[in-house]
mmCIF file of C-alpha atoms in Angstrom:
data_model
loop_
_atom_site.group_PDB
_atom_site.id
_atom_site.type_symbol
_atom_site.label_atom_id
_atom_site.label_comp_id
_atom_site.label_asym_id
_atom_site.label_seq_id
_atom_site.Cartn_x
_atom_site.Cartn_y
_atom_site.Cartn_z
ATOM 1 C CA UNK A 185 -41.864 -12.940 -115.375
ATOM 2 C CA UNK A 186 -38.726 -11.612 -113.692
ATOM 3 C CA UNK A 187 -37.682 -8.726 -115.985
ATOM 4 C CA UNK A 188 -40.695 -7.462 -115.483
ATOM 5 C CA UNK A 189 -40.955 -6.968 -112.136
ATOM 6 C CA UNK A 190 -37.250 -7.614 -110.947
ATOM 7 C CA UNK A 191 -38.121 -8.593 -107.418
ATOM 8 C CA UNK A 192 -39.693 -4.364 -107.209
ATOM 9 C CA UNK A 193 -43.067 -4.932 -107.655
ATOM 10 C CA UNK A 194 -43.982 -7.950 -106.089
ATOM 11 C CA UNK A 195 -46.787 -8.037 -103.388
ATOM 12 C CA UNK A 196 -43.923 -8.219 -99.744
ATOM 13 C CA UNK A 197 -46.014 -10.568 -97.132
ATOM 14 C CA UNK A 198 -43.885 -10.925 -94.121
ATOM 15 C CA UNK A 199 -43.490 -14.059 -92.151
ATOM 16 C CA UNK A 200 -45.443 -17.159 -92.352
ATOM 17 C CA UNK A 201 -46.682 -20.809 -92.332
ATOM 18 C CA UNK A 202 -46.097 -23.828 -94.648
ATOM 19 C CA UNK A 203 -50.416 -25.740 -94.167
ATOM 20 C CA UNK A 204 -52.200 -27.887 -96.123
ATOM 21 C CA UNK A 205 -55.824 -26.798 -97.097
ATOM 22 C CA UNK A 206 -57.021 -28.236 -94.038
ATOM 23 C CA UNK A 207 -54.277 -26.955 -91.849
ATOM 24 C CA UNK A 208 -54.666 -23.430 -93.511
ATOM 25 C CA UNK A 209 -58.283 -22.834 -91.894
ATOM 26 C CA UNK A 210 -57.077 -24.102 -88.024
ATOM 27 C CA UNK A 211 -54.177 -21.444 -88.720
ATOM 28 C CA UNK A 212 -56.717 -18.983 -90.319
ATOM 29 C CA UNK A 213 -58.958 -19.453 -86.510
ATOM 30 C CA UNK A 214 -55.714 -19.191 -84.531
ATOM 31 C CA UNK A 215 -55.114 -15.597 -86.574
ATOM 32 C CA UNK A 216 -58.518 -14.124 -85.634
ATOM 33 C CA UNK A 217 -58.202 -15.353 -82.328
ATOM 34 C CA UNK A 218 -54.883 -13.033 -82.081
ATOM 35 C CA UNK A 219 -52.600 -16.259 -80.403
ATOM 36 C CA UNK A 220 -49.293 -15.418 -80.066
ATOM 37 C CA UNK A 221 -47.062 -16.731 -82.439
ATOM 38 C CA UNK A 222 -49.575 -16.683 -85.079
ATOM 39 C CA UNK A 223 -51.163 -12.911 -85.074
ATOM 40 C CA UNK A 224 -48.000 -11.497 -86.706
ATOM 41 C CA UNK A 225 -48.247 -14.049 -89.690
ATOM 42 C CA UNK A 226 -48.597 -12.366 -93.210
ATOM 43 C CA UNK A 227 -49.636 -15.136 -95.290
ATOM 44 C CA UNK A 228 -49.750 -19.415 -95.592
ATOM 45 C CA UNK A 229 -48.068 -21.340 -98.135
ATOM 46 C CA UNK A 230 -50.285 -24.089 -99.170
ATOM 47 C CA UNK A 231 -49.291 -27.293 -100.608
ATOM 48 C CA UNK A 232 -51.909 -27.395 -103.782
ATOM 49 C CA UNK A 233 -51.820 -30.143 -105.650
ATOM 50 C CA UNK A 234 -54.723 -31.958 -108.547
ATOM 51 C CA UNK A 235 -56.102 -34.216 -106.059
ATOM 52 C CA UNK A 236 -56.039 -31.526 -103.427
ATOM 53 C CA UNK A 237 -59.550 -31.061 -101.916
ATOM 54 C CA UNK A 238 -59.796 -27.019 -101.451
ATOM 55 C CA UNK A 239 -62.692 -26.216 -98.589
ATOM 56 C CA UNK A 240 -64.621 -24.153 -99.905
ATOM 57 C CA UNK A 241 -64.961 -21.774 -97.042
ATOM 58 C CA UNK A 242 -61.142 -21.081 -97.541
ATOM 59 C CA UNK A 243 -60.245 -18.557 -99.608
ATOM 60 C CA UNK A 244 -62.804 -15.856 -97.488
ATOM 61 C CA UNK A 245 -61.337 -17.589 -94.553
ATOM 62 C CA UNK A 246 -58.037 -16.333 -95.545
ATOM 63 C CA UNK A 247 -59.581 -12.782 -96.389
ATOM 64 C CA UNK A 248 -61.314 -12.219 -92.611
ATOM 65 C CA UNK A 249 -57.718 -13.410 -91.797
ATOM 66 C CA UNK A 250 -56.174 -10.585 -93.496
ATOM 67 C CA UNK A 251 -53.422 -13.744 -94.586
ATOM 68 C CA UNK A 252 -52.025 -13.460 -98.046
ATOM 69 C CA UNK A 253 -51.145 -16.791 -99.838
ATOM 70 C CA UNK A 254 -48.784 -18.212 -101.968
ATOM 71 C CA UNK A 255 -49.263 -21.696 -103.595
ATOM 72 C CA UNK A 256 -46.783 -25.186 -103.061
ATOM 73 C CA UNK A 257 -46.977 -27.371 -106.121
ATOM 74 C CA UNK A 258 -46.690 -30.718 -105.452
ATOM 75 C CA UNK A 259 -46.287 -33.151 -108.109
ATOM 76 C CA UNK A 260 -44.083 -31.825 -110.975
ATOM 77 C CA UNK A 261 -40.831 -33.105 -112.474
ATOM 78 C CA UNK A 262 -39.561 -30.443 -113.597
ATOM 79 C CA UNK A 263 -36.247 -31.367 -113.847
ATOM 80 C CA UNK A 264 -37.695 -34.479 -116.638
ATOM 81 C CA UNK A 265 -37.876 -34.364 -120.511
ATOM 82 C CA UNK A 266 -41.615 -33.006 -120.535
ATOM 83 C CA UNK A 267 -44.292 -32.321 -117.775
ATOM 84 C CA UNK A 268 -48.153 -32.520 -118.504
ATOM 85 C CA UNK A 269 -49.150 -29.260 -119.069
ATOM 86 C CA UNK A 270 -52.842 -30.579 -118.629
ATOM 87 C CA UNK A 271 -52.044 -31.443 -114.963
ATOM 88 C CA UNK A 272 -50.246 -27.804 -114.618
ATOM 89 C CA UNK A 273 -53.485 -26.196 -115.548
ATOM 90 C CA UNK A 274 -55.678 -28.284 -113.509
ATOM 91 C CA UNK A 275 -53.385 -27.387 -110.816
ATOM 92 C CA UNK A 276 -53.220 -23.808 -111.551
ATOM 93 C CA UNK A 277 -57.120 -23.407 -111.336
ATOM 94 C CA UNK A 278 -57.632 -25.043 -108.193
ATOM 95 C CA UNK A 279 -54.982 -22.372 -106.613
ATOM 96 C CA UNK A 280 -56.299 -20.061 -108.168
ATOM 97 C CA UNK A 281 -59.310 -20.120 -105.888
ATOM 98 C CA UNK A 282 -56.695 -18.796 -103.232
ATOM 99 C CA UNK A 283 -55.656 -16.374 -105.373
ATOM 100 C CA UNK A 284 -51.509 -16.904 -104.738
ATOM 101 C CA UNK A 285 -48.818 -14.032 -104.940
ATOM 102 C CA UNK A 286 -46.913 -16.807 -106.884
ATOM 103 C CA UNK A 287 -46.815 -20.465 -107.396
ATOM 104 C CA UNK A 288 -43.176 -22.604 -106.870
ATOM 105 C CA UNK A 289 -41.727 -25.833 -106.957
ATOM 106 C CA UNK A 290 -39.034 -27.982 -105.957
ATOM 107 C CA UNK A 291 -36.710 -29.087 -108.424
ATOM 108 C CA UNK A 292 -36.387 -32.381 -107.839
ATOM 109 C CA UNK A 293 -38.240 -35.911 -108.442
ATOM 110 C CA UNK A 294 -41.613 -35.704 -105.986
ATOM 111 C CA UNK A 295 -41.972 -39.443 -107.975
ATOM 112 C CA UNK A 296 -40.620 -41.917 -109.999
ATOM 113 C CA UNK A 297 -41.839 -44.558 -112.031
ATOM 114 C CA UNK A 298 -45.417 -43.919 -110.597
ATOM 115 C CA UNK A 299 -44.270 -44.137 -107.287
ATOM 116 C CA UNK A 300 -44.446 -40.721 -104.797
ATOM 117 C CA UNK A 301 -41.478 -40.679 -103.312
ATOM 118 C CA UNK A 302 -42.371 -37.475 -101.310
ATOM 119 C CA UNK A 303 -39.865 -37.474 -98.135
ATOM 120 C CA UNK A 304 -36.674 -38.801 -100.234
ATOM 121 C CA UNK A 305 -37.338 -36.132 -103.313
ATOM 122 C CA UNK A 306 -34.085 -36.580 -105.399
ATOM 123 C CA UNK A 307 -32.834 -33.041 -106.360
ATOM 124 C CA UNK A 308 -31.445 -33.134 -109.996
ATOM 125 C CA UNK A 309 -28.116 -33.113 -111.081
ATOM 126 C CA UNK A 310 -26.779 -30.650 -112.044
ATOM 127 C CA UNK A 311 -25.534 -30.238 -115.394
ATOM 128 C CA UNK A 312 -26.097 -27.657 -118.535
ATOM 129 C CA UNK A 313 -28.080 -30.355 -119.581
ATOM 130 C CA UNK A 314 -30.248 -30.040 -116.729
ATOM 131 C CA UNK A 315 -30.078 -26.806 -116.772
ATOM 132 C CA UNK A 316 -31.330 -26.416 -120.606
ATOM 133 C CA UNK A 317 -34.257 -29.053 -119.657
ATOM 134 C CA UNK A 318 -35.302 -27.531 -115.930
ATOM 135 C CA UNK A 319 -35.451 -24.051 -117.351
ATOM 136 C CA UNK A 320 -37.869 -24.450 -120.501
ATOM 137 C CA UNK A 321 -40.181 -26.620 -118.940
ATOM 138 C CA UNK A 322 -40.337 -23.287 -116.482
ATOM 139 C CA UNK A 323 -40.601 -21.150 -119.879
ATOM 140 C CA UNK A 324 -43.446 -24.293 -120.652
ATOM 141 C CA UNK A 325 -45.468 -23.840 -117.458
ATOM 142 C CA UNK A 326 -45.407 -20.137 -117.197
ATOM 143 C CA UNK A 327 -46.001 -19.498 -120.520
ATOM 144 C CA UNK A 328 -49.337 -22.555 -120.285
ATOM 145 C CA UNK A 329 -50.182 -20.964 -116.684
ATOM 146 C CA UNK A 330 -49.732 -17.336 -117.141
ATOM 147 C CA UNK A 331 -49.025 -17.699 -113.304
ATOM 148 C CA UNK A 332 -45.619 -16.876 -111.991
ATOM 149 C CA UNK A 333 -43.656 -19.292 -110.960
ATOM 150 C CA UNK A 334 -40.745 -19.317 -108.492
ATOM 151 C CA UNK A 335 -37.915 -22.523 -108.666
ATOM 152 C CA UNK A 336 -36.728 -23.993 -104.950
ATOM 153 C CA UNK A 337 -33.473 -25.997 -104.405
ATOM 154 C CA UNK A 338 -34.948 -29.332 -103.221
ATOM 155 C CA UNK A 339 -33.919 -31.756 -100.610
ATOM 156 C CA UNK A 340 -30.466 -33.094 -101.552
ATOM 157 C CA UNK A 341 -28.602 -36.441 -99.323
ATOM 158 C CA UNK A 342 -26.135 -36.582 -102.224
ATOM 159 C CA UNK A 343 -24.862 -34.541 -105.595
ATOM 160 C CA UNK A 344 -23.546 -35.906 -109.120
ATOM 161 C CA UNK A 345 -23.025 -32.539 -110.388
ATOM 162 C CA UNK A 346 -20.942 -30.962 -113.478
ATOM 163 C CA UNK A 347 -21.788 -27.449 -111.422
ATOM 164 C CA UNK A 348 -22.621 -25.940 -108.093
ATOM 165 C CA UNK A 349 -26.346 -25.644 -106.452
ATOM 166 C CA UNK A 350 -26.376 -22.702 -106.248
ATOM 167 C CA UNK A 351 -24.703 -21.380 -109.720
ATOM 168 C CA UNK A 352 -27.116 -24.326 -110.674
ATOM 169 C CA UNK A 353 -29.935 -22.366 -109.815
ATOM 170 C CA UNK A 354 -28.451 -18.839 -110.898
ATOM 171 C CA UNK A 355 -27.842 -20.316 -114.527
ATOM 172 C CA UNK A 356 -31.948 -22.020 -114.198
ATOM 173 C CA UNK A 357 -33.281 -18.530 -112.763
ATOM 174 C CA UNK A 358 -31.570 -16.997 -115.660
ATOM 175 C CA UNK A 359 -32.780 -19.072 -119.109
ATOM 176 C CA UNK A 360 -36.039 -18.804 -117.888
ATOM 177 C CA UNK A 361 -36.655 -15.293 -115.985
ATOM 178 C CA UNK A 362 -37.798 -16.588 -112.898
ATOM 179 C CA UNK A 363 -37.530 -16.292 -109.225
ATOM 180 C CA UNK A 364 -36.011 -18.074 -107.178
ATOM 181 C CA UNK A 365 -37.255 -20.145 -103.731
ATOM 182 C CA UNK A 366 -34.453 -20.771 -101.288
ATOM 183 C CA UNK A 367 -34.516 -23.482 -99.255
ATOM 184 C CA UNK A 368 -31.973 -23.208 -96.177
ATOM 185 C CA UNK A 369 -31.488 -26.742 -94.900
ATOM 186 C CA UNK A 370 -31.675 -28.514 -98.314
ATOM 187 C CA UNK A 371 -28.946 -25.680 -98.787
ATOM 188 C CA UNK A 372 -27.102 -26.477 -95.605
ATOM 189 C CA UNK A 373 -28.010 -30.931 -96.739
ATOM 190 C CA UNK A 374 -26.209 -29.911 -100.197
ATOM 191 C CA UNK A 375 -22.932 -28.030 -98.303
ATOM 192 C CA UNK A 376 -23.008 -31.590 -95.968
ATOM 193 C CA UNK A 377 -22.778 -33.794 -98.681
ATOM 194 C CA UNK A 378 -20.230 -31.754 -100.334
ATOM 195 C CA UNK A 379 -18.220 -30.396 -97.714
ATOM 196 C CA UNK A 380 -19.043 -26.714 -98.363
ATOM 197 C CA UNK A 381 -19.403 -24.294 -95.545
ATOM 198 C CA UNK A 382 -23.433 -23.244 -95.810
ATOM 199 C CA UNK A 383 -22.515 -19.231 -94.743
ATOM 200 C CA UNK A 384 -19.592 -18.270 -97.247
ATOM 201 C CA UNK A 385 -21.793 -20.698 -99.548
ATOM 202 C CA UNK A 386 -24.386 -17.667 -99.405
ATOM 203 C CA UNK A 387 -22.265 -15.026 -98.842
ATOM 204 C CA UNK A 388 -20.556 -15.771 -101.593
ATOM 205 C CA UNK A 389 -23.333 -15.817 -104.162
ATOM 206 C CA UNK A 390 -23.995 -13.259 -106.366
ATOM 207 C CA UNK A 391 -27.484 -15.080 -107.663
ATOM 208 C CA UNK A 392 -29.162 -13.928 -104.344
ATOM 209 C CA UNK A 393 -30.670 -10.927 -106.501
ATOM 210 C CA UNK A 394 -33.653 -13.622 -107.417
ATOM 211 C CA UNK A 395 -34.481 -14.967 -104.448
ATOM 212 C CA UNK A 396 -38.102 -13.520 -103.712
ATOM 213 C CA UNK A 397 -38.520 -16.003 -100.541
ATOM 214 C CA UNK A 398 -36.768 -18.360 -98.202
ATOM 215 C CA UNK A 399 -37.338 -21.520 -96.353
ATOM 216 C CA UNK A 400 -36.734 -22.341 -93.044
ATOM 217 C CA UNK A 401 -37.392 -25.945 -91.177
ATOM 218 C CA UNK A 402 -35.933 -28.157 -88.741
ATOM 219 C CA UNK A 403 -33.457 -30.945 -89.734
ATOM 220 C CA UNK A 404 -30.342 -33.028 -88.526
ATOM 221 C CA UNK A 405 -26.730 -33.843 -89.143
ATOM 222 C CA UNK A 406 -26.404 -37.490 -88.179
ATOM 223 C CA UNK A 407 -22.729 -38.871 -87.697
ATOM 224 C CA UNK A 408 -21.833 -42.195 -90.192
ATOM 225 C CA UNK A 409 -19.486 -44.612 -90.689
ATOM 226 C CA UNK A 410 -19.147 -43.046 -94.136
ATOM 227 C CA UNK A 411 -19.322 -38.758 -92.282
ATOM 228 C CA UNK A 412 -21.658 -36.405 -91.528
ATOM 229 C CA UNK A 413 -25.021 -37.021 -92.608
ATOM 230 C CA UNK A 414 -27.853 -33.969 -93.021
ATOM 231 C CA UNK A 415 -31.821 -35.634 -92.446
ATOM 232 C CA UNK A 416 -34.604 -33.397 -93.714
ATOM 233 C CA UNK A 417 -37.303 -33.149 -90.599
ATOM 234 C CA UNK A 418 -39.674 -30.140 -90.428
ATOM 235 C CA UNK A 419 -40.963 -31.723 -87.279
ATOM 236 C CA UNK A 420 -37.612 -30.596 -84.514
ATOM 237 C CA UNK A 421 -36.691 -27.203 -83.391
ATOM 238 C CA UNK A 422 -34.524 -25.391 -86.430
ATOM 239 C CA UNK A 423 -30.880 -26.009 -85.339
ATOM 240 C CA UNK A 424 -28.135 -22.994 -84.576
ATOM 241 C CA UNK A 425 -26.642 -23.581 -87.121
ATOM 242 C CA UNK A 426 -30.076 -23.148 -89.905
ATOM 243 C CA UNK A 427 -30.724 -19.699 -87.851
ATOM 244 C CA UNK A 428 -27.266 -18.476 -88.665
ATOM 245 C CA UNK A 429 -27.723 -19.121 -92.506
ATOM 246 C CA UNK A 430 -30.901 -18.247 -92.367
ATOM 247 C CA UNK A 431 -30.218 -14.820 -90.958
ATOM 248 C CA UNK A 432 -26.635 -14.659 -93.930
ATOM 249 C CA UNK A 433 -29.124 -15.320 -96.827
ATOM 250 C CA UNK A 434 -31.746 -12.418 -95.480
ATOM 251 C CA UNK A 435 -29.135 -9.893 -94.598
ATOM 252 C CA UNK A 436 -27.881 -10.865 -98.563
ATOM 253 C CA UNK A 437 -30.931 -10.988 -100.742
ATOM 254 C CA UNK A 438 -31.827 -7.657 -102.015
ATOM 255 C CA UNK A 439 -35.392 -8.821 -103.244
ATOM 256 C CA UNK A 440 -36.657 -10.980 -100.329
ATOM 257 C CA UNK A 441 -40.905 -10.860 -99.797
ATOM 258 C CA UNK A 442 -41.635 -13.975 -97.713
ATOM 259 C CA UNK A 443 -40.185 -16.308 -95.126
ATOM 260 C CA UNK A 444 -42.364 -19.405 -94.871
ATOM 261 C CA UNK A 445 -41.668 -21.607 -91.172
ATOM 262 C CA UNK A 446 -42.152 -24.871 -92.609
ATOM 263 C CA UNK A 447 -43.785 -27.403 -90.066
ATOM 264 C CA UNK A 448 -45.280 -30.323 -91.325
ATOM 265 C CA UNK A 449 -45.579 -32.664 -88.457
ATOM 266 C CA UNK A 450 -44.385 -30.909 -85.375
ATOM 267 C CA UNK A 451 -46.334 -30.213 -82.510
ATOM 268 C CA UNK A 452 -48.118 -26.933 -81.064
ATOM 269 C CA UNK A 453 -44.633 -25.973 -78.395
ATOM 270 C CA UNK A 454 -42.220 -26.785 -82.109
ATOM 271 C CA UNK A 455 -44.122 -24.566 -83.612
ATOM 272 C CA UNK A 456 -44.148 -21.715 -81.408
ATOM 273 C CA UNK A 457 -40.538 -22.249 -80.951
ATOM 274 C CA UNK A 458 -39.795 -21.712 -84.391
ATOM 275 C CA UNK A 459 -41.594 -19.376 -84.977
ATOM 276 C CA UNK A 460 -40.294 -16.648 -82.007
ATOM 277 C CA UNK A 461 -36.223 -18.215 -83.023
ATOM 278 C CA UNK A 462 -36.860 -17.041 -86.675
ATOM 279 C CA UNK A 463 -39.046 -13.673 -86.139
ATOM 280 C CA UNK A 464 -35.989 -13.042 -83.588
ATOM 281 C CA UNK A 465 -33.311 -13.314 -86.512
ATOM 282 C CA UNK A 466 -35.165 -11.103 -89.018
ATOM 283 C CA UNK A 467 -35.587 -9.011 -86.581
ATOM 284 C CA UNK A 468 -31.443 -8.400 -86.178
ATOM 285 C CA UNK A 469 -30.608 -9.476 -89.913
#
């Protein structure tokens, strides 16, 4: 629980990469070889679902490479009235072999009506009823599994809100007594949709003290007849605006323990470029 640690008791992991369980084996090998860009990695953010196949040798490979882990759950609709605690228990038990420092999940819809939404995941509506429902689900999840949980802001292509995103995250974290993951690209998407300046928005956010992990990745902002449109795209080089917002968030997040570069689908040259760019921002901040 956040109230027990206030962030200070959590392990500092440093810079990490997102990975599937299979990709994690490759990244362990590259870290052990001391490849450029990988030698300074502190951990892997490994996506785990009830259907995930975790290689038997992965825990030992992580240990040999000196890599910690966090686990990104990939199938819980925490914004809906009820979550399947049986599935939650199975996923937590599966991920536990990786000894994650904490678990995390986006506050949005991974699926709807039995259809997986994947890259078209929908964010929560920011209303008082949603705060109570999401916080209640998080409390039940933590109580049932005994796992430390961080709530993440979901991708936001549009918003129907009774309160702003960061206010919503703060209220959820307070009521659920949990920490937060701040996704920089998702935040910028929200700011594009609502006409906010993301740097000023982060600078004014008192709740940033609950941010334990930050995510950063590539994205696009495209022109359209209806105004600018943000697209999440982890295969791309991180734009300068993303690095600027990242620097502001890193500077202000007093309980920050981990910074995850999400690069699913990116070619090796882009991964190495982004690792260098993010490392430079962290060194400056």
